[in-house]
CSV table of C-alpha atoms in Angstrom, one decimal:
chain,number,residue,atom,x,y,z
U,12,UNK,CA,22.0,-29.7,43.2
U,13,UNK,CA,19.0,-31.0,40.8
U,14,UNK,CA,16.6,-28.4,42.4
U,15,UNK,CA,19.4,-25.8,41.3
U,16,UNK,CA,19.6,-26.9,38.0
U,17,UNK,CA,15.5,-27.3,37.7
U,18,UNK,CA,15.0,-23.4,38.6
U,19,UNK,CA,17.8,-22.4,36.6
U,20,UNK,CA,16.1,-24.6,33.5
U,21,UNK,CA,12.6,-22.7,34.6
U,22,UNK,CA,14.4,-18.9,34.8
U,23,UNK,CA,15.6,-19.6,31.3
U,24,UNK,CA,12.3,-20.6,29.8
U,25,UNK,CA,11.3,-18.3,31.1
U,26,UNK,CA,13.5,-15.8,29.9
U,27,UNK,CA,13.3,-17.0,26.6
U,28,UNK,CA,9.3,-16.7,26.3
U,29,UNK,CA,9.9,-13.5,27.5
U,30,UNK,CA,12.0,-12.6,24.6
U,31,UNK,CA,9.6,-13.9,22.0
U,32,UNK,CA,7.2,-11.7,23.2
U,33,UNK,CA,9.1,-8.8,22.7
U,34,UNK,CA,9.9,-10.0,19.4
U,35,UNK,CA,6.8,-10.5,18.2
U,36,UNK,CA,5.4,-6.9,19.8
U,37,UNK,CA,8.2,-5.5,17.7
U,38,UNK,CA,7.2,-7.2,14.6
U,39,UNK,CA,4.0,-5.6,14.8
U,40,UNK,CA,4.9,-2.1,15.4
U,41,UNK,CA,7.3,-2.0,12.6
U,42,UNK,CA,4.4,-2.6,10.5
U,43,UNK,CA,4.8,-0.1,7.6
U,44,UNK,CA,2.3,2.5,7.1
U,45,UNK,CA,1.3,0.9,3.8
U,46,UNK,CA,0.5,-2.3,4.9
U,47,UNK,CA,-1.5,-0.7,7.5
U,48,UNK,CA,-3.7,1.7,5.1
U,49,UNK,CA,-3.9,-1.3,3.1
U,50,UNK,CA,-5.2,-3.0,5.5
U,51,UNK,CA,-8.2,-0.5,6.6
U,52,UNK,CA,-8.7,0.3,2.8
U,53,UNK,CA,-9.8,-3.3,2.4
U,54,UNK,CA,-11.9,-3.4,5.8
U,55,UNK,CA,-13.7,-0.6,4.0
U,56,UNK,CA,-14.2,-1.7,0.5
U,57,UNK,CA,-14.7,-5.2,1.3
U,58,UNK,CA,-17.9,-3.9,3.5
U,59,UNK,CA,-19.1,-1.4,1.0
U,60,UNK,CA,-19.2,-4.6,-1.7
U,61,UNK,CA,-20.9,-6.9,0.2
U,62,UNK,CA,-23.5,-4.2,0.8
U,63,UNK,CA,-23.9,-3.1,-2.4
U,64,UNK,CA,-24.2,-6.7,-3.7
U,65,UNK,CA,-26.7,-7.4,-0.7
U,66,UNK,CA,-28.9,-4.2,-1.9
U,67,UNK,CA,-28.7,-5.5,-5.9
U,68,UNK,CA,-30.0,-8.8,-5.0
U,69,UNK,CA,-32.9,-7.1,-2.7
U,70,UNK,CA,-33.7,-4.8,-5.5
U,71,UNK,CA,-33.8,-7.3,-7.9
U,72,UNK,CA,-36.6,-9.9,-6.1
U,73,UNK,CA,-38.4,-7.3,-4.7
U,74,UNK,CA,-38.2,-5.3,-7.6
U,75,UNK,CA,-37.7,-2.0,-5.1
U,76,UNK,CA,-34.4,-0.3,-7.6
U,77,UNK,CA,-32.7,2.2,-5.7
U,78,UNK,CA,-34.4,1.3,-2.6
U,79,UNK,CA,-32.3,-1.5,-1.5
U,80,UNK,CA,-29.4,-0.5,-2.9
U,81,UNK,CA,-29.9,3.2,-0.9
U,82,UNK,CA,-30.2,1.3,2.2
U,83,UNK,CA,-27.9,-1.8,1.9
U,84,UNK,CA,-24.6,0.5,1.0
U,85,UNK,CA,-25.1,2.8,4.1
U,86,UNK,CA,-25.5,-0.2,6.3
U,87,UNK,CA,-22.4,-1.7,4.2
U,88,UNK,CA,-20.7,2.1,5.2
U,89,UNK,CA,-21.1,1.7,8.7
U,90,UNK,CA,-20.1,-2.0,8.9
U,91,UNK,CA,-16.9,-0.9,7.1
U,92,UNK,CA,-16.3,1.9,9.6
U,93,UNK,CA,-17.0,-0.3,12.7
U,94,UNK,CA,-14.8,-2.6,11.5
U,95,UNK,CA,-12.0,-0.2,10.7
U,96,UNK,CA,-12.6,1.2,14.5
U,97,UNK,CA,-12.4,-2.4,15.5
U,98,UNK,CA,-8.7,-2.3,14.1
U,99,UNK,CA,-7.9,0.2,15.2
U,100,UNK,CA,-8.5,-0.9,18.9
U,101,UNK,CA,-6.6,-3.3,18.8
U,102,UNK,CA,-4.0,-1.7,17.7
U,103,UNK,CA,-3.8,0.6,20.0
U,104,UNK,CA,-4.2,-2.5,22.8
U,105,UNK,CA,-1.2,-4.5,21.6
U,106,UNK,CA,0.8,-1.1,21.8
């Protein structure tokens, strides 16, 4: 009788966790298209700033002005867009 009750405890555990998984995977996919371009807006802006404070500060000590700047905001692009793609992968792997 206890080993009946022991896998009946272990088929409901697992059961539950089972459950809360599925909640949680639903959770995310009713994520609102707002929050979501909100999301990759900042991923992008956030990138673009740090770059463009990076080039300033370049600019500024090695008194190079647009050089810097030029060159820090397209890496400060592409970090922004890598991390947007980065995002957007895993996205698509929790789906």
């Amino acid at each position: 009788m206890n080993y009946k009750n022991k896998n009946l405890d272990e088929l409901s555990k697992k059961i539950d966790d089972v459950d809360n998984k599925k909640s949680t995977i639903k959770n995310v996919k009713n994520e609102g298209g707002a929050s979501f371009g909100f999301k990759i807006s900042t991923e992008i802006i956030a990138a673009l700033v740090v770059g463009v404070g990076i080039g300033l500060i370049v600019d500024n000590y090695f008194n190079t002005k647009p050089i810097g700047l030029i060159i820090f905001f397209i890496f400060g692009a592409l970090a922004g867009f890598l991390n947007v793609y980065r995002v957007m992968r895993r996205i698509e792997k929790q789906k």
